[in-house]
XYZ file of C-alpha atoms in Angstrom:
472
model
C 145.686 75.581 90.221
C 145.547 79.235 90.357
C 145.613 81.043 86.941
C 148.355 83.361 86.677
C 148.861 84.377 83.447
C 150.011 87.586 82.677
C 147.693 90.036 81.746
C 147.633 91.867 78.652
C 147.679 95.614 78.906
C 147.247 97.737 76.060
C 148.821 101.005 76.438
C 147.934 103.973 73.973
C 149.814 104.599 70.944
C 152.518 107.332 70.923
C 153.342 109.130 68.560
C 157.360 108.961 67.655
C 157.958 112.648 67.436
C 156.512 113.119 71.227
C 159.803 113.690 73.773
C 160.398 111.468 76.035
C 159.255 113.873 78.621
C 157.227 117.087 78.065
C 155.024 119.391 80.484
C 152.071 118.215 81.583
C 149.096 118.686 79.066
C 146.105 120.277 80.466
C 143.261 118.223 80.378
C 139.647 119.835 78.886
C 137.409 117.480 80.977
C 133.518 117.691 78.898
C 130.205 118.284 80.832
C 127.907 114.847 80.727
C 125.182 114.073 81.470
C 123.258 110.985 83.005
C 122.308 108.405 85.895
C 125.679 107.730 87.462
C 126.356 111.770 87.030
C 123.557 112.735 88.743
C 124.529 110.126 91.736
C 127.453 111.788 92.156
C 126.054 115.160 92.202
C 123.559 113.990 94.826
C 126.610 112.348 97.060
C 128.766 115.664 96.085
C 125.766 118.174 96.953
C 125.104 115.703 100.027
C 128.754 115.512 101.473
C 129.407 119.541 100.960
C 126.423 120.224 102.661
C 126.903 118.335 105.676
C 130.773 119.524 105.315
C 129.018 123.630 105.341
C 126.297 123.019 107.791
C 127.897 121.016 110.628
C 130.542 123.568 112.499
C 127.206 126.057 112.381
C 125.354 123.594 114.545
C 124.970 124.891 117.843
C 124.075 122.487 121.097
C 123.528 123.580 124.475
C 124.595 127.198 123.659
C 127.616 126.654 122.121
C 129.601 125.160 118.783
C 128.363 121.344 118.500
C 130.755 120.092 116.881
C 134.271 121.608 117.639
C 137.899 120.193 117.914
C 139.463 122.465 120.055
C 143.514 121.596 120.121
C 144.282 124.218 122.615
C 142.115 122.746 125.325
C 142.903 119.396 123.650
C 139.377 118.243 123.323
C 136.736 117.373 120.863
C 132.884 118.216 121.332
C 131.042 116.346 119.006
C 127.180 116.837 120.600
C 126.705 114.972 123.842
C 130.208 113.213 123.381
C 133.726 115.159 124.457
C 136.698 113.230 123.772
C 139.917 114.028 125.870
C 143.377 112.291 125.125
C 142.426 109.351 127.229
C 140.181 108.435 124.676
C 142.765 107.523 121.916
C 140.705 104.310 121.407
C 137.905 105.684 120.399
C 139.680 107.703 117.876
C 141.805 104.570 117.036
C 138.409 102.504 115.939
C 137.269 105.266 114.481
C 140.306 105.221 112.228
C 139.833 101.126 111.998
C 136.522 101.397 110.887
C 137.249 104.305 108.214
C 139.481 102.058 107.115
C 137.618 98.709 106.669
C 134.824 100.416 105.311
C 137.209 101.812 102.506
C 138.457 98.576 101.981
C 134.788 96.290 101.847
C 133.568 99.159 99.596
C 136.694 98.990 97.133
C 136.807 95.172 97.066
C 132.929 95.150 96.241
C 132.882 98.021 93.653
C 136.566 99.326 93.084
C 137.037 103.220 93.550
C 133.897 105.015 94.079
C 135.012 106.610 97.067
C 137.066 108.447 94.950
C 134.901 108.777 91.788
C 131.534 109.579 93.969
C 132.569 110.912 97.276
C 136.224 112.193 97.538
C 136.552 115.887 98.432
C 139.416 116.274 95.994
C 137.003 114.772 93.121
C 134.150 116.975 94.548
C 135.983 120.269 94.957
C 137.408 119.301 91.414
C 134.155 118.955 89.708
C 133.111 122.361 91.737
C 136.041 124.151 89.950
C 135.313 122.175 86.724
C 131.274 123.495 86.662
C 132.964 127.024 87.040
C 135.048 127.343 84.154
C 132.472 125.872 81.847
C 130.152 128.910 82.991
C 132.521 131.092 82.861
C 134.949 130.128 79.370
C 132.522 128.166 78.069
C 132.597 124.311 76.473
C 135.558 122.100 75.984
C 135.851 123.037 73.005
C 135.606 126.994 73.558
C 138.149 126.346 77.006
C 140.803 124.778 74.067
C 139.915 128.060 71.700
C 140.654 130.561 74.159
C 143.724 129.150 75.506
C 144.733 129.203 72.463
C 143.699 132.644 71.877
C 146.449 135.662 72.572
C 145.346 137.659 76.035
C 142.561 140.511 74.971
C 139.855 141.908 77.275
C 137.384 138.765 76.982
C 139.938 136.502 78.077
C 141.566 138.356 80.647
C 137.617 138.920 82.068
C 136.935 135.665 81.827
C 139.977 134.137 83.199
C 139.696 136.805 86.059
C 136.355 136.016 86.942
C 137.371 132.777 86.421
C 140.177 132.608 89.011
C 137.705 135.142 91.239
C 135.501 132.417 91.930
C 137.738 130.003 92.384
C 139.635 131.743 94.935
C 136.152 132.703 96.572
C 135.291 128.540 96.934
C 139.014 128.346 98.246
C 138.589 130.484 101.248
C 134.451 129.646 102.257
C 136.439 125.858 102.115
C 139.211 127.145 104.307
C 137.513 129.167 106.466
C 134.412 126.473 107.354
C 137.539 124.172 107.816
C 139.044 125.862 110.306
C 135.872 126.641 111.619
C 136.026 123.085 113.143
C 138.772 123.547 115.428
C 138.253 127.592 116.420
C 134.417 129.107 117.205
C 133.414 129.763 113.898
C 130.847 132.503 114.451
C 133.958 134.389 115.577
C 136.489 132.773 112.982
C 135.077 134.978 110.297
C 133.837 138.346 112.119
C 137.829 138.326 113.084
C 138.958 137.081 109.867
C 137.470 139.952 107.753
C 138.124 142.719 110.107
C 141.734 141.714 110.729
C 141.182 140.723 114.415
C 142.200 137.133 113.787
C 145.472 135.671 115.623
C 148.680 134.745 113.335
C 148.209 131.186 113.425
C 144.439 131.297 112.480
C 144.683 133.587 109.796
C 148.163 131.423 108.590
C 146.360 128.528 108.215
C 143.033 130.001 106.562
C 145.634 131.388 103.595
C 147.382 128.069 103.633
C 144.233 125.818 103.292
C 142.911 128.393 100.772
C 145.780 128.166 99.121
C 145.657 124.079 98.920
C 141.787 123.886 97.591
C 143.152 126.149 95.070
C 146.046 124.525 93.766
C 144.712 121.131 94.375
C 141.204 121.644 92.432
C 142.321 124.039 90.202
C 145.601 123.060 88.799
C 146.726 119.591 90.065
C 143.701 118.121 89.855
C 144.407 114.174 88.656
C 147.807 114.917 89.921
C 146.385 114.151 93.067
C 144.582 111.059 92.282
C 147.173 109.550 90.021
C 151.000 110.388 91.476
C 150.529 111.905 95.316
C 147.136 109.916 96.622
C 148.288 106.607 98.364
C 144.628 105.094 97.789
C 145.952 104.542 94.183
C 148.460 103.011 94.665
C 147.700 99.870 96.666
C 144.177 99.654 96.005
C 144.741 97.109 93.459
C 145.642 94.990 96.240
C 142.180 94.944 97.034
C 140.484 94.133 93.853
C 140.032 91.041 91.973
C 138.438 89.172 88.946
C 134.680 89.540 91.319
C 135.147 94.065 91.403
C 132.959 95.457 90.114
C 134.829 98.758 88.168
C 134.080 100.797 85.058
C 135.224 98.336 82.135
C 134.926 98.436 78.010
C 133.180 95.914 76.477
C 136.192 95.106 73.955
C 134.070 91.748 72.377
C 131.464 93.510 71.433
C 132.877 96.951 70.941
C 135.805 95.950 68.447
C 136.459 96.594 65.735
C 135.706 100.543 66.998
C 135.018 102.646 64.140
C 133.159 105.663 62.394
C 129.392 104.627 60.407
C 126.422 105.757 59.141
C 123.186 106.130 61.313
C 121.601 105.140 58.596
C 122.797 101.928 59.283
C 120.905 98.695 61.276
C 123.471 96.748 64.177
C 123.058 93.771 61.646
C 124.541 95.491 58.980
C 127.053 97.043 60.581
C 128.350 93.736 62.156
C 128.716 92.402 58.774
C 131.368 94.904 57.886
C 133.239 93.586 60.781
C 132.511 96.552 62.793
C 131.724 96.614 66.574
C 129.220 98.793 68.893
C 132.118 100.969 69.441
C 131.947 104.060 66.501
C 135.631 105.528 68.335
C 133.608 109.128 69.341
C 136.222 109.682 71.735
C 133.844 111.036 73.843
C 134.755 108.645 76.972
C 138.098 110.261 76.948
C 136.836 113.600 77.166
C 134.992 113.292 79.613
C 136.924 111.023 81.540
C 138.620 113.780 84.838
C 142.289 111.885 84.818
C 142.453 111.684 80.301
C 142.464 107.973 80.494
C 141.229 106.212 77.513
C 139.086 103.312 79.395
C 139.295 101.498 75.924
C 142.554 100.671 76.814
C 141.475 98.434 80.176
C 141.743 98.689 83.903
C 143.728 101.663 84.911
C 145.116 102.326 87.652
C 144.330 106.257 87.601
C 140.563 105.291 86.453
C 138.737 106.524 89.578
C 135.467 104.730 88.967
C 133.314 108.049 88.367
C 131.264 106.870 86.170
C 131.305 109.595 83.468
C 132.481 107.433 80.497
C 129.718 105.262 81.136
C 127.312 108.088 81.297
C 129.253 109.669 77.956
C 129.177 105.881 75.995
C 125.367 105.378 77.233
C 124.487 108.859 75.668
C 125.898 107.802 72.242
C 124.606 104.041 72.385
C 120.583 106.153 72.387
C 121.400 107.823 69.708
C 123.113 105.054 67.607
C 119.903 102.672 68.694
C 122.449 100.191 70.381
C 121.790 98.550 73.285
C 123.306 100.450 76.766
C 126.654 99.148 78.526
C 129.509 98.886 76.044
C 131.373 100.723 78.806
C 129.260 100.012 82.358
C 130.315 98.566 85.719
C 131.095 95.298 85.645
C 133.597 92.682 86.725
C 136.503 90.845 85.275
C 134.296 87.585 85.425
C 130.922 89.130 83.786
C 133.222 90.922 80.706
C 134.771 86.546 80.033
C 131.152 85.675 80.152
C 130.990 84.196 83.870
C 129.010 85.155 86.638
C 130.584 87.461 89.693
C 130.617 85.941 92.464
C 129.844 88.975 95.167
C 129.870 86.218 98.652
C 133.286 85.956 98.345
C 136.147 85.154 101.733
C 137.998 88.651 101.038
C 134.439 90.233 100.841
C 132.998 88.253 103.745
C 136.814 89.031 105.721
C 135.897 93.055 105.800
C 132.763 92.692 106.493
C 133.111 90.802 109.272
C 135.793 92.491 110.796
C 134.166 96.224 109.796
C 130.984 95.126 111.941
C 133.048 93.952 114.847
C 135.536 96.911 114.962
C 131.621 98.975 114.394
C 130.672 96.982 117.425
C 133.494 97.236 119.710
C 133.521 101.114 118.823
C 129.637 101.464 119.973
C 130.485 99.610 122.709
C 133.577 101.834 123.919
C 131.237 104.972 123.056
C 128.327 103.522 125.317
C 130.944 102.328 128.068
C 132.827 105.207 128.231
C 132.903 106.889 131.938
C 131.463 110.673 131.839
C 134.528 111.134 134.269
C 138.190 110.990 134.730
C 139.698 110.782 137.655
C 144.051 110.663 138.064
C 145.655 110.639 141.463
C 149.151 111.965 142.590
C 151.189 111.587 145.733
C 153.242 114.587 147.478
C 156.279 113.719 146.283
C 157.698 115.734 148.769
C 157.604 113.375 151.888
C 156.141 110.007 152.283
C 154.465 110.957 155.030
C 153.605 112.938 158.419
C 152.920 113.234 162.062
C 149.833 115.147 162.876
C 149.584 117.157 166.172
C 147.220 115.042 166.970
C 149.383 111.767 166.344
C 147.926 110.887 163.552
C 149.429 109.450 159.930
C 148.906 112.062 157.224
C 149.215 111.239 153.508
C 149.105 114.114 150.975
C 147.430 113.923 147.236
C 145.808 115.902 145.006
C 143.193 114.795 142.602
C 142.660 115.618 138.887
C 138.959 115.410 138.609
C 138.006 115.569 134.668
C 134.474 116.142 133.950
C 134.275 114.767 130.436
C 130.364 115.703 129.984
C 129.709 119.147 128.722
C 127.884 120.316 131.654
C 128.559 121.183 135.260
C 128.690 118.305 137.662
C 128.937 117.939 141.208
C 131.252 115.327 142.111
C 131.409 113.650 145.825
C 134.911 111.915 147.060
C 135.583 109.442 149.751
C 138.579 107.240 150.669
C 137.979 103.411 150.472
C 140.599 100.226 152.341
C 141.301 102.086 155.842
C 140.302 102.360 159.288
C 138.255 105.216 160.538
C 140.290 107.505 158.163
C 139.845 111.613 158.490
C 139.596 113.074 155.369
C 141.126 116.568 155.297
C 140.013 118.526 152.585
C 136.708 119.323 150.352
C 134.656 115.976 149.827
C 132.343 117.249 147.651
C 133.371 119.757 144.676
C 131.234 121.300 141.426
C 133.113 120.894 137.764
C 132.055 122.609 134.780
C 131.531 121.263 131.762
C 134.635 120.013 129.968
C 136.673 120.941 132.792
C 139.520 119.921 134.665
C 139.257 120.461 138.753
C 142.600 119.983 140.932
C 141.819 119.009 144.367
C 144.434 119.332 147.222
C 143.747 116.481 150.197
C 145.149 114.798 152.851
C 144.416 111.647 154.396
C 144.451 110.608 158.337
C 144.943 107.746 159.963
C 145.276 106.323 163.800
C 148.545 104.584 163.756
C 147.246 101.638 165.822
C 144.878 100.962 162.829
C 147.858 100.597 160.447
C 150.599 98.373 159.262
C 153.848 99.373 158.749
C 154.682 99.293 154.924
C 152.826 100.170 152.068
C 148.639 99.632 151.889
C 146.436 100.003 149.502
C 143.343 102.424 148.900
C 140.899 103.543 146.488
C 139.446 107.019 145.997
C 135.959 106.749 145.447
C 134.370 109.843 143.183
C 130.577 109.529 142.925
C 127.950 112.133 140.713
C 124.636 111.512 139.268
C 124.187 112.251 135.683
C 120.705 112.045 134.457
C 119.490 110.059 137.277
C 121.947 107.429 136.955
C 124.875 107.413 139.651
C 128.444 107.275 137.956
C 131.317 106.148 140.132
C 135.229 105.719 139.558
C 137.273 104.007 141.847
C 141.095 105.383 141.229
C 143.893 102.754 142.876
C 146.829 104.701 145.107
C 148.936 104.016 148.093
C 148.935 104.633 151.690
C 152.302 104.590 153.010
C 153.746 104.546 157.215
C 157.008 103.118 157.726
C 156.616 103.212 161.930
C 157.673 106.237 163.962
């Protein structure tokens, strides 16, 4: 039978004089140092490069990668994505979304601890008030300190720079849906439109108030991911865990003395430095067990690991580990929820490729004159009256041929042949011509065949319409 017993979770103490509600407390995160700390300033340094780099790009003369609403398009390289190609975007989302959830089942949050642009904007902001105001501990001092010219310097500077990251985040974000070797030319000579320069302040102001002042906020009461990600973990996760048998009982000791000795006063590994909490972004004590507003960064570990060298203890009181591993088992990592995601992330991957590889460099949408059914010709001849929408969804100019397909002898009245530009939409006005002896009364069916040949291979769509004589 399935084990559910309650688990035990041990809050921290509060003291009895503490309100029932107060103002949030600022939290003084401390600088660390260490292996998981310099993964995520690889995967931080990584992530805001590519983030800084990419809208620069430029392919075939122009912006490589640009999502440009007004023309409702995206140009990603070779690859131009119109409306009609809401599946792509919808496995794109699927697989986003797997891929969180196979990464979080297997190792908990480290998309948020190691590669979340609120955590890595965060730490950004973090790394600038240390150079700025100093330590933790000189931060705490000079808050506490009444204003004088060092601290109104240093919190100007302070806020200078951080206002500074704000807009180069803004603008290179914006920069992905306007030409961004014109975004900021116009931006800092006022030549800008309303709604550009509206929502450069209002993402400036959001990477400000986000990394500078809500901070955990984000990760612990507005982010979604934190709330049902639990759903997703179980006793096989690996997440950042305390060692609680063989860090209890946590206290203070000499260096002086050996582990041996200082198990026989009934002491643990634990010597209660704190020094987990203040490092620790959201001011969780990890001590306390699995958190929901732990975001599996890593710096505890790196913090407890620090100490455990100096104390001549053995690494990994506080570590990654699983539920499983901490009782002494083994973590099973094959497991069905594990095997599930991955499964369906490579198949959503695959039918994705697939849709990508498949995908027509043309569009090609058809509509009748609504204006009459149809026509006598001076010559005696059935007319029917369409026009084409010809979308060339490849970002050069191609030259498209058209014919009419499931009639006799039909005249085609109109250009057959026609040159679209890149990304471009081309409206063709046609009519069709038919003997009447080589028609049925009614309602018949036709195709409109558009041919081009795009890098030696020919590309064809066939469009379905209708062909209507009711008998004169």
């Amino acid at each position: 039978m399935k084990d559910i017993t309650p688990v035990k979770i041990e809050k921290p103490t509060v003291e009895i004089t503490k309100p029932s509600y107060s103002a949030r407390s600022r939290i003084y995160v401390r600088s660390v140092k260490g292996m998981l700390e310099t993964i995520r300033r690889v995967f931080g340094f990584v992530f805001l490069g590519i983030f800084a780099i990419a809208p620069w790009i430029q392919f075939r003369g122009q912006q490589a990668i640009l999502f440009d609403l007004a023309e409702q398009r995206f140009n990603i390289f070779t690859l131009t994505l119109w409306p009609q190609d809401l599946t792509i975007l919808a496995y794109i989302i699927i697989v986003s979304a797997f891929a969180l959830f196979f990464v979080t089942t297997f190792a908990g949050r480290v998309w948020c601890g190691f590669m979340c642009p609120q955590t890595t904007w965060t730490w950004i902001y973090i790394w600038f008030e240390e150079k700025i105001e100093g330590t933790r501990n000189k931060r705490i001092k000079l808050d506490e300190r009444k204003m004088d010219a060092d601290k109104l310097t240093r919190k100007g500077l302070k806020h200078f720079a951080w206002v500074s990251v704000a807009l180069l985040t803004a603008l290179t974000f914006v920069g992905y849906f306007v030409p961004i070797n014109e975004l900021f030319i116009d931006f800092f000579t006022f030549n800008t439109t309303f709604w550009v320069a509206f929502w450069v302040i209002f993402f400036t102001a959001c990477t400000y108030g986000n990394a500078g002042y809500m901070r955990e906020i984000m990760c612990t009461h507005i982010c979604p991911y934190a709330r049902f990600q639990s759903a997703m973990f179980d006793k096989d996760t690996y997440t950042v865990s305390y060692d609680a048998t063989r860090g209890e009982q946590r206290g203070p000791r000499s260096l002086k003395l050996s582990p041996d000795e200082v198990h026989k006063k009934g002491l643990g590994d634990c010597i209660d430095c704190n020094l987990c909490v203040q490092v620790c972004p959201t001011g969780i004590d990890i001590r306390n067990g699995l958190q929901y507003e732990c975001i599996n960064c890593g710096a505890c570990v790196d913090a407890c690991n620090g100490v455990m060298d100096k104390m001549g203890y053995e690494k990994g009181l506080i570590r990654f580990t699983s539920e499983h591993q901490l009782a002494g088992g083994v973590t099973k990592v094959m497991r069905p929820k594990l095997i599930g995601y991955a499964v369906v992330l490579v198949l959503m991957s695959a039918l994705l490729v697939y849709d990508i590889v498949s995908r027509a460099p043309l569009d090609v949408d058809i509509i009748r004159d609504r204006n009459s059914l149809f026509r006598e010709t001076n010559e005696g001849l059935i007319e029917n009256v369409y026009t084409l929408k010809i979308l060339n969804k490849s970002q050069l100019a191609q030259t498209y041929s058209v014919e009419v397909l499931g009639l006799t002898q039909p005249k085609f009245i109109g250009n057959s042949s026609v040159t679209v530009k890149g990304g471009g939409v081309y409206t063709l006005p046609i009519s069709v011509a038919v003997n009447p002896n080589n028609l049925e009364e009614g309602t018949q069916r036709i195709y409109f065949k558009v041919t081009t040949s795009v890098d030696g291979d020919i590309v064809e769509v066939k469009e379905r319409s209708t062909f209507i004589f009711t008998g004169v």
